[in-house]
Tab-separated table of N, CA, C and O in Angstrom:
chain	number	residue	atom	x	y	z
A	1	UNK	N	63.091	46.024	45.736
A	1	UNK	CA	63.324	45.706	44.346
A	1	UNK	C	64.810	45.568	44.090
A	1	UNK	O	65.635	46.029	44.867
A	2	UNK	N	65.117	44.940	42.985
A	2	UNK	CA	66.515	44.677	42.626
A	2	UNK	C	66.665	44.854	41.116
A	2	UNK	O	65.683	44.904	40.391
A	3	UNK	N	67.899	44.937	40.675
A	3	UNK	CA	68.168	45.092	39.249
A	3	UNK	C	68.609	43.743	38.672
A	3	UNK	O	69.337	42.988	39.308
A	4	UNK	N	68.108	43.444	37.483
A	4	UNK	CA	68.387	42.164	36.834
A	4	UNK	C	68.799	42.401	35.387
A	4	UNK	O	68.203	43.222	34.695
A	5	UNK	N	69.804	41.665	34.927
A	5	UNK	CA	70.244	41.726	33.533
A	5	UNK	C	69.935	40.388	32.873
A	5	UNK	O	70.392	39.348	33.331
A	6	UNK	N	69.160	40.443	31.799
A	6	UNK	CA	68.917	39.251	31.003
A	6	UNK	C	70.125	39.095	30.083
A	6	UNK	O	70.187	39.692	29.007
A	7	UNK	N	71.076	38.305	30.501
A	7	UNK	CA	72.354	38.177	29.792
A	7	UNK	C	72.201	37.556	28.408
A	7	UNK	O	73.030	37.800	27.530
A	8	UNK	N	71.144	36.797	28.183
A	8	UNK	CA	70.967	36.181	26.862
A	8	UNK	C	70.572	37.209	25.802
A	8	UNK	O	70.732	36.959	24.611
A	9	UNK	N	70.090	38.379	26.228
A	9	UNK	CA	69.689	39.439	25.303
A	9	UNK	C	70.791	40.492	25.168
A	9	UNK	O	70.890	41.172	24.155
A	10	UNK	N	71.648	40.606	26.169
A	10	UNK	CA	72.704	41.631	26.194
A	10	UNK	C	73.619	41.513	24.979
A	10	UNK	O	74.008	40.420	24.576
A	11	UNK	N	73.970	42.668	24.400
A	11	UNK	CA	74.860	42.689	23.229
A	11	UNK	C	76.269	43.173	23.590
A	11	UNK	O	77.114	43.344	22.725
A	12	UNK	N	76.519	43.441	24.867
A	12	UNK	CA	77.856	43.823	25.308
A	12	UNK	C	78.261	45.242	24.969
A	12	UNK	O	79.444	45.516	24.779
A	13	UNK	N	77.309	46.168	24.920
A	13	UNK	CA	77.628	47.543	24.511
A	13	UNK	C	78.368	48.341	25.604
A	13	UNK	O	78.955	49.362	25.310
A	14	UNK	N	78.283	47.909	26.851
A	14	UNK	CA	78.969	48.519	27.993
A	14	UNK	C	78.338	49.827	28.489
A	14	UNK	O	78.903	50.505	29.332
A	15	UNK	N	77.201	50.218	27.958
A	15	UNK	CA	76.558	51.456	28.401
A	15	UNK	C	76.211	51.401	29.886
A	15	UNK	O	76.405	52.377	30.605
A	16	UNK	N	75.712	50.274	30.352
A	16	UNK	CA	75.355	50.153	31.767
A	16	UNK	C	76.599	50.240	32.645
A	16	UNK	O	76.587	50.884	33.696
A	17	UNK	N	77.673	49.623	32.192
A	17	UNK	CA	78.926	49.630	32.940
A	17	UNK	C	79.494	51.044	33.052
A	17	UNK	O	80.055	51.415	34.080
A	18	UNK	N	79.317	51.843	32.020
A	18	UNK	CA	79.787	53.228	32.051
A	18	UNK	C	78.905	54.103	32.950
A	18	UNK	O	79.408	55.025	33.584
A	19	UNK	N	77.606	53.803	33.012
A	19	UNK	CA	76.677	54.608	33.799
A	19	UNK	C	76.679	54.250	35.282
A	19	UNK	O	76.500	55.121	36.126
A	20	UNK	N	76.857	52.980	35.584
A	20	UNK	CA	76.820	52.519	36.980
A	20	UNK	C	77.878	51.427	37.169
A	20	UNK	O	77.564	50.242	37.306
A	21	UNK	N	79.116	51.842	37.178
A	21	UNK	CA	80.253	50.907	37.171
A	21	UNK	C	80.375	50.058	38.428
A	21	UNK	O	80.994	48.993	38.392
A	22	UNK	N	79.807	50.502	39.528
A	22	UNK	CA	79.887	49.706	40.755
A	22	UNK	C	78.814	48.613	40.799
A	22	UNK	O	78.954	47.652	41.538
A	23	UNK	N	77.776	48.782	40.024
A	23	UNK	CA	76.675	47.818	40.003
A	23	UNK	C	76.829	46.799	38.894
A	23	UNK	O	76.555	45.621	39.079
A	24	UNK	N	77.285	47.232	37.711
A	24	UNK	CA	77.374	46.358	36.543
A	24	UNK	C	78.824	46.071	36.177
A	24	UNK	O	79.669	46.946	36.232
A	25	UNK	N	79.065	44.829	35.786
A	25	UNK	CA	80.376	44.447	35.279
A	25	UNK	C	80.162	43.691	33.979
A	25	UNK	O	79.066	43.229	33.689
A	26	UNK	N	81.210	43.571	33.216
A	26	UNK	CA	81.139	42.804	31.979
A	26	UNK	C	81.681	41.406	32.244
A	26	UNK	O	82.799	41.249	32.726
A	27	UNK	N	80.881	40.414	31.955
A	27	UNK	CA	81.249	39.024	32.157
A	27	UNK	C	82.382	38.674	31.185
A	27	UNK	O	82.339	39.047	30.021
A	28	UNK	N	83.410	38.014	31.661
A	28	UNK	CA	84.643	37.807	30.893
A	28	UNK	C	84.499	36.857	29.698
A	28	UNK	O	85.035	37.128	28.630
A	29	UNK	N	83.805	35.765	29.856
A	29	UNK	CA	83.764	34.744	28.805
A	29	UNK	C	82.970	35.172	27.569
A	29	UNK	O	83.383	34.921	26.445
A	30	UNK	N	81.826	35.823	27.782
A	30	UNK	CA	80.949	36.164	26.657
A	30	UNK	C	80.791	37.669	26.438
A	30	UNK	O	80.127	38.086	25.504
A	31	UNK	N	81.376	38.482	27.302
A	31	UNK	CA	81.327	39.932	27.137
A	31	UNK	C	79.973	40.556	27.366
A	31	UNK	O	79.659	41.593	26.800
A	32	UNK	N	79.169	39.941	28.200
A	32	UNK	CA	77.826	40.454	28.489
A	32	UNK	C	77.793	41.078	29.868
A	32	UNK	O	78.579	40.738	30.746
A	33	UNK	N	76.848	41.990	30.034
A	33	UNK	CA	76.716	42.691	31.314
A	33	UNK	C	76.144	41.771	32.385
A	33	UNK	O	75.386	40.843	32.101
A	34	UNK	N	76.514	42.084	33.612
A	34	UNK	CA	75.993	41.344	34.765
A	34	UNK	C	75.871	42.320	35.929
A	34	UNK	O	76.769	43.119	36.170
A	35	UNK	N	74.761	42.250	36.644
A	35	UNK	CA	74.604	43.046	37.864
A	35	UNK	C	75.291	42.246	38.970
A	35	UNK	O	74.822	41.182	39.354
A	36	UNK	N	76.409	42.749	39.449
A	36	UNK	CA	77.176	41.968	40.428
A	36	UNK	C	77.092	42.536	41.825
A	36	UNK	O	77.480	41.870	42.778
A	37	UNK	N	76.594	43.743	41.989
A	37	UNK	CA	76.466	44.310	43.333
A	37	UNK	C	75.246	45.229	43.360
A	37	UNK	O	75.264	46.317	42.795
A	38	UNK	N	74.186	44.754	43.996
A	38	UNK	CA	72.948	45.525	44.068
A	38	UNK	C	73.164	46.804	44.873
A	38	UNK	O	73.776	46.797	45.931
A	39	UNK	N	72.671	47.906	44.367
A	39	UNK	CA	72.659	49.207	45.052
A	39	UNK	C	74.043	49.757	45.367
A	39	UNK	O	74.207	50.519	46.306
A	40	UNK	N	75.030	49.396	44.584
A	40	UNK	CA	76.369	49.957	44.792
A	40	UNK	C	76.456	51.374	44.228
A	40	UNK	O	77.284	52.158	44.664
A	41	UNK	N	75.592	51.694	43.252
A	41	UNK	CA	75.490	53.040	42.694
A	41	UNK	C	74.159	53.642	43.127
A	41	UNK	O	73.288	52.935	43.638
A	42	UNK	N	73.999	54.916	42.888
A	42	UNK	CA	72.733	55.565	43.240
A	42	UNK	C	71.615	55.016	42.355
A	42	UNK	O	71.851	54.526	41.246
A	43	UNK	N	70.393	55.130	42.841
A	43	UNK	CA	69.247	54.682	42.049
A	43	UNK	C	69.170	55.456	40.730
A	43	UNK	O	68.822	54.896	39.692
A	44	UNK	N	69.538	56.716	40.768
A	44	UNK	CA	69.536	57.533	39.557
A	44	UNK	C	70.522	56.987	38.522
A	44	UNK	O	70.194	56.869	37.336
A	45	UNK	N	71.737	56.631	38.954
A	45	UNK	CA	72.732	56.078	38.029
A	45	UNK	C	72.296	54.724	37.476
A	45	UNK	O	72.520	54.419	36.303
A	46	UNK	N	71.677	53.911	38.320
A	46	UNK	CA	71.182	52.613	37.861
A	46	UNK	C	70.071	52.806	36.837
A	46	UNK	O	70.038	52.126	35.811
A	47	UNK	N	69.186	53.771	37.091
A	47	UNK	CA	68.105	54.037	36.142
A	47	UNK	C	68.658	54.561	34.819
A	47	UNK	O	68.170	54.197	33.749
A	48	UNK	N	69.691	55.383	34.876
A	48	UNK	CA	70.342	55.849	33.641
A	48	UNK	C	70.900	54.653	32.868
A	48	UNK	O	70.774	54.585	31.642
A	49	UNK	N	71.503	53.709	33.570
A	49	UNK	CA	72.030	52.501	32.922
A	49	UNK	C	70.901	51.707	32.268
A	49	UNK	O	71.045	51.242	31.127
A	50	UNK	N	69.785	51.564	32.955
A	50	UNK	CA	68.633	50.844	32.406
A	50	UNK	C	68.120	51.553	31.158
A	50	UNK	O	67.879	50.932	30.121
A	51	UNK	N	67.985	52.862	31.253
A	51	UNK	CA	67.465	53.645	30.129
A	51	UNK	C	68.413	53.668	28.931
A	51	UNK	O	67.971	53.810	27.795
A	52	UNK	N	69.705	53.530	29.169
A	52	UNK	CA	70.686	53.600	28.082
A	52	UNK	C	70.858	52.277	27.346
A	52	UNK	O	71.489	52.250	26.288
A	53	UNK	N	70.307	51.212	27.862
A	53	UNK	CA	70.473	49.895	27.227
A	53	UNK	C	69.719	49.847	25.895
A	53	UNK	O	68.500	50.002	25.864
A	54	UNK	N	70.441	49.612	24.786
A	54	UNK	CA	69.784	49.609	23.475
A	54	UNK	C	68.869	48.410	23.227
A	54	UNK	O	68.023	48.450	22.341
A	55	UNK	N	69.018	47.342	23.995
A	55	UNK	CA	68.189	46.150	23.789
A	55	UNK	C	67.258	45.866	24.976
A	55	UNK	O	66.614	44.815	25.026
A	56	UNK	N	67.190	46.788	25.911
A	56	UNK	CA	66.297	46.670	27.082
A	56	UNK	C	66.452	45.351	27.831
A	56	UNK	O	65.471	44.691	28.166
A	57	UNK	N	67.691	44.979	28.106
A	57	UNK	CA	67.921	43.720	28.815
A	57	UNK	C	68.058	43.906	30.333
A	57	UNK	O	68.227	42.928	31.052
A	58	UNK	N	67.951	45.154	30.823
A	58	UNK	CA	68.077	45.435	32.257
A	58	UNK	C	66.734	45.912	32.779
A	58	UNK	O	66.080	46.740	32.138
A	59	UNK	N	66.341	45.397	33.921
A	59	UNK	CA	65.062	45.815	34.481
A	59	UNK	C	65.072	45.724	36.000
A	59	UNK	O	65.904	45.042	36.600
A	60	UNK	N	64.136	46.441	36.598
A	60	UNK	CA	63.887	46.312	38.029
A	60	UNK	C	62.984	45.098	38.210
A	60	UNK	O	62.044	44.892	37.442
A	61	UNK	N	63.277	44.276	39.202
A	61	UNK	CA	62.461	43.102	39.507
A	61	UNK	C	62.188	43.075	40.999
A	61	UNK	O	62.894	43.714	41.790
A	62	UNK	N	61.180	42.309	41.371
A	62	UNK	CA	60.897	42.108	42.787
A	62	UNK	C	62.070	41.350	43.402
A	62	UNK	O	62.521	40.342	42.850
A	63	UNK	N	62.551	41.834	44.529
A	63	UNK	CA	63.751	41.252	45.155
A	63	UNK	C	63.604	39.750	45.414
A	63	UNK	O	64.557	38.993	45.258
A	64	UNK	N	62.403	39.305	45.763
A	64	UNK	CA	62.226	37.876	46.059
A	64	UNK	C	62.299	37.015	44.797
A	64	UNK	O	62.551	35.825	44.881
A	65	UNK	N	62.110	37.616	43.616
A	65	UNK	CA	62.196	36.863	42.359
A	65	UNK	C	63.607	36.807	41.787
A	65	UNK	O	63.873	36.027	40.864
A	66	UNK	N	64.515	37.603	42.303
A	66	UNK	CA	65.867	37.674	41.761
A	66	UNK	C	66.599	36.316	41.772
A	66	UNK	O	67.185	35.956	40.752
A	67	UNK	N	66.576	35.547	42.851
A	67	UNK	CA	67.283	34.257	42.822
A	67	UNK	C	66.768	33.307	41.743
A	67	UNK	O	67.557	32.616	41.102
A	68	UNK	N	65.490	33.331	41.479
A	68	UNK	CA	64.896	32.463	40.456
A	68	UNK	C	65.388	32.894	39.077
A	68	UNK	O	65.777	32.074	38.242
A	69	UNK	N	65.381	34.204	38.826
A	69	UNK	CA	65.845	34.722	37.544
A	69	UNK	C	67.326	34.457	37.319
A	69	UNK	O	67.749	34.082	36.224
A	70	UNK	N	68.123	34.639	38.372
A	70	UNK	CA	69.566	34.379	38.252
A	70	UNK	C	69.840	32.910	38.007
A	70	UNK	O	70.741	32.561	37.243
A	71	UNK	N	69.056	32.042	38.638
A	71	UNK	CA	69.212	30.608	38.411
A	71	UNK	C	68.911	30.257	36.950
A	71	UNK	O	69.604	29.453	36.345
A	72	UNK	N	67.907	30.899	36.398
A	72	UNK	CA	67.515	30.644	35.004
A	72	UNK	C	68.609	31.083	34.026
A	72	UNK	O	68.713	30.518	32.929
A	73	UNK	N	69.410	32.070	34.396
A	73	UNK	CA	70.483	32.521	33.512
A	73	UNK	C	71.586	31.502	33.512
A	73	UNK	O	72.332	31.334	32.644
């Protein structure tokens, strides 16, 4: 499995970036979160980031579906 951020829903609160800074970064142009390095933080920290998102734009996805989802973004 992999972590995916639906950037069109993200409000730029930075909660995920604070919880799992090695996995999530803030995209410069629009200020939205992006998962830029899978599994750079512990699974616990990533789950805390997912749980802390106020708009539920972060989720676990099947690893084989990640390229399709990223292409759609």
